[in-house]
Structure formats: structure tokens, C-alpha cells
CSV table of C-alpha atoms in Angstrom, one decimal:
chain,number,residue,atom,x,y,z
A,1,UNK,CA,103.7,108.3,88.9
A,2,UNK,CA,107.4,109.4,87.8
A,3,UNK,CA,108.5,107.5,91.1
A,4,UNK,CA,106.9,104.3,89.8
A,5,UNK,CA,107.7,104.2,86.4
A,6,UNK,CA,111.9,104.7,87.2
A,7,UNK,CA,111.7,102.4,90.3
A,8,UNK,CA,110.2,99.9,87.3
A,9,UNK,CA,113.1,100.5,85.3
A,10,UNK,CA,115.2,97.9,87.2
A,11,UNK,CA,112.9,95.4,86.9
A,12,UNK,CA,112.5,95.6,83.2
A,13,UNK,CA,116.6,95.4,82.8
A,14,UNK,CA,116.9,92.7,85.0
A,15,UNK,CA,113.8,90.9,82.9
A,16,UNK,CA,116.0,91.7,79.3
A,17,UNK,CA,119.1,90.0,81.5
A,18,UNK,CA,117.4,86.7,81.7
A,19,UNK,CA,116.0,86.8,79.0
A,20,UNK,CA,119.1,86.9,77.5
A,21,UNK,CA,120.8,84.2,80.1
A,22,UNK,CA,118.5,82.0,79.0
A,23,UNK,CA,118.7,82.1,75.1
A,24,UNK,CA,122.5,82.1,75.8
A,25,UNK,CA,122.0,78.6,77.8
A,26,UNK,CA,120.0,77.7,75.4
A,27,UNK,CA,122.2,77.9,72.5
A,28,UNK,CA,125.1,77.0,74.9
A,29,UNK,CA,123.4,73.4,75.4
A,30,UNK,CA,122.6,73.4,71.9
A,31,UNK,CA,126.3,74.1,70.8
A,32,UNK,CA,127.6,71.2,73.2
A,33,UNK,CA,124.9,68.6,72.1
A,34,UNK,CA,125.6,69.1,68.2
A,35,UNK,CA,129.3,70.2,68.1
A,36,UNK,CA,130.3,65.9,68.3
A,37,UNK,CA,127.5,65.2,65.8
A,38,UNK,CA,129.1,67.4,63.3
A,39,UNK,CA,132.5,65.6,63.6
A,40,UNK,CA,130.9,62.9,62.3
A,41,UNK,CA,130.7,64.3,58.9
A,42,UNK,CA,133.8,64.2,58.5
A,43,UNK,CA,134.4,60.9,56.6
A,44,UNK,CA,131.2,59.6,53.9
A,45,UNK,CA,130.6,56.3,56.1
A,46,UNK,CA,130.0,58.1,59.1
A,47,UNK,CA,128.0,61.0,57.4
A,48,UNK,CA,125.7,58.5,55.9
A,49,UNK,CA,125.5,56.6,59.1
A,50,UNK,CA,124.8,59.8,61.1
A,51,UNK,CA,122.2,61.0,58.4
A,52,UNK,CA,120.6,57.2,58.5
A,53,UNK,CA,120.4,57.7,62.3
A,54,UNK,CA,119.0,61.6,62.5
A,55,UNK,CA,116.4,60.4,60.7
A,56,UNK,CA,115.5,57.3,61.9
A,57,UNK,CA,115.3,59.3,65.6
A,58,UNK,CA,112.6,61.7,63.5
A,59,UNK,CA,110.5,59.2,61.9
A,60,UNK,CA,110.3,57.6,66.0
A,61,UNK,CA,109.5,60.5,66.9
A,62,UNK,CA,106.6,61.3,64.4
A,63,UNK,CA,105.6,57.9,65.1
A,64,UNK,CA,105.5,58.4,68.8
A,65,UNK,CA,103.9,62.0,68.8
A,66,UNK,CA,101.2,60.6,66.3
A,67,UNK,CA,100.3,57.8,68.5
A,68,UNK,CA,100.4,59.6,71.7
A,69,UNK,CA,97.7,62.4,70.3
A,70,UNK,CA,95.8,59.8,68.9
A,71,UNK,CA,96.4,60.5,65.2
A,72,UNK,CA,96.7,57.0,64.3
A,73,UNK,CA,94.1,54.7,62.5
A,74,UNK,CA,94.6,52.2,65.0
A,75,UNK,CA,91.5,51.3,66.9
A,76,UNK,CA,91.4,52.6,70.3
A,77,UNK,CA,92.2,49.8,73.0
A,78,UNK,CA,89.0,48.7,74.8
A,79,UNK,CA,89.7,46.8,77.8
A,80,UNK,CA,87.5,44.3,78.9
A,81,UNK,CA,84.5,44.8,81.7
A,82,UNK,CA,86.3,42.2,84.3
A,83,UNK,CA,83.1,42.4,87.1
A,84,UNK,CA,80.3,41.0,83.7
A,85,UNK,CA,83.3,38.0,82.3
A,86,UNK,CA,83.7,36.6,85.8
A,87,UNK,CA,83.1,32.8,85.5
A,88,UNK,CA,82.8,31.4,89.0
């Protein structure tokens, strides 16, 4: 049992290690992505441009989302039964 449990030891360090690698990519990629968004706050017109952007990306995305899960009161689409309409 003692054997086991320090021949598992490794496998929980290497598990905290990319754990870590990945919160560190993570937040790498975030850093990268955002670090030219925050220049432009720099000067008002591009700030309220940015700003006018950021949230017009969120409300398409809501939008999106919402229509993908079907949260929408838009009635489904019902295609038509092709083989019953078929005027020869």
C-alpha cells in the first residue's frame, strides 16, 4: 500500500503542473488578445468607439446564443412535405 501511494505521488505533481500550464496559457492568450483593446482607451473617440463595439459583439452574441437554444418567440421553421405538394 505505501509502495502505491508514493509511486502516485508523481502523478499528482505532474497533474498540479498542467494544471497550472494551462491557466498560465490561458491567461497568456487572454493578456495578448486584450492588451491592444486597452490601447484603445486611450483617447475618448476611440474609447467610445471601442465601448459601442464591445457591446454591440455581446448583444450578437445574446442574440445568437438565444436563437441557437431556441429561446426566441419566433415560430419554429416548418418545412414543407415536398412528396404530398408535388403537382405533376
Amino acid at each position: 500500500m505505501l509502495m502505491q501511494l508514493s509511486s502516485e505521488e508523481d502523478f499528482w505533481g505532474n497533474v498540479y503542473a498542467y494544471i497550472r500550464y494551462f491557466f498560465s496559457v490561458l491567461l497568456g492568450t487572454a493578456y495578448v488578445a486584450l492588451k491592444p483593446i486597452a490601447g484603445l482607451f486611450k483617447k475618448p473617440v476611440t474609447a467610445f468607439f471601442t465601448i459601442f463595439a464591445l457591446v454591440g459583439l455581446l448583444v450578437f452574441v445574446s442574440v445568437t446564443v438565444n436563437a441557437m437554444l431556441g429561446l426566441s418567440s419566433v415560430e419554429p421553421f416548418q418545412p414543407l412535405d415536398t412528396m404530398t405538394n408535388l403537382e405533376l
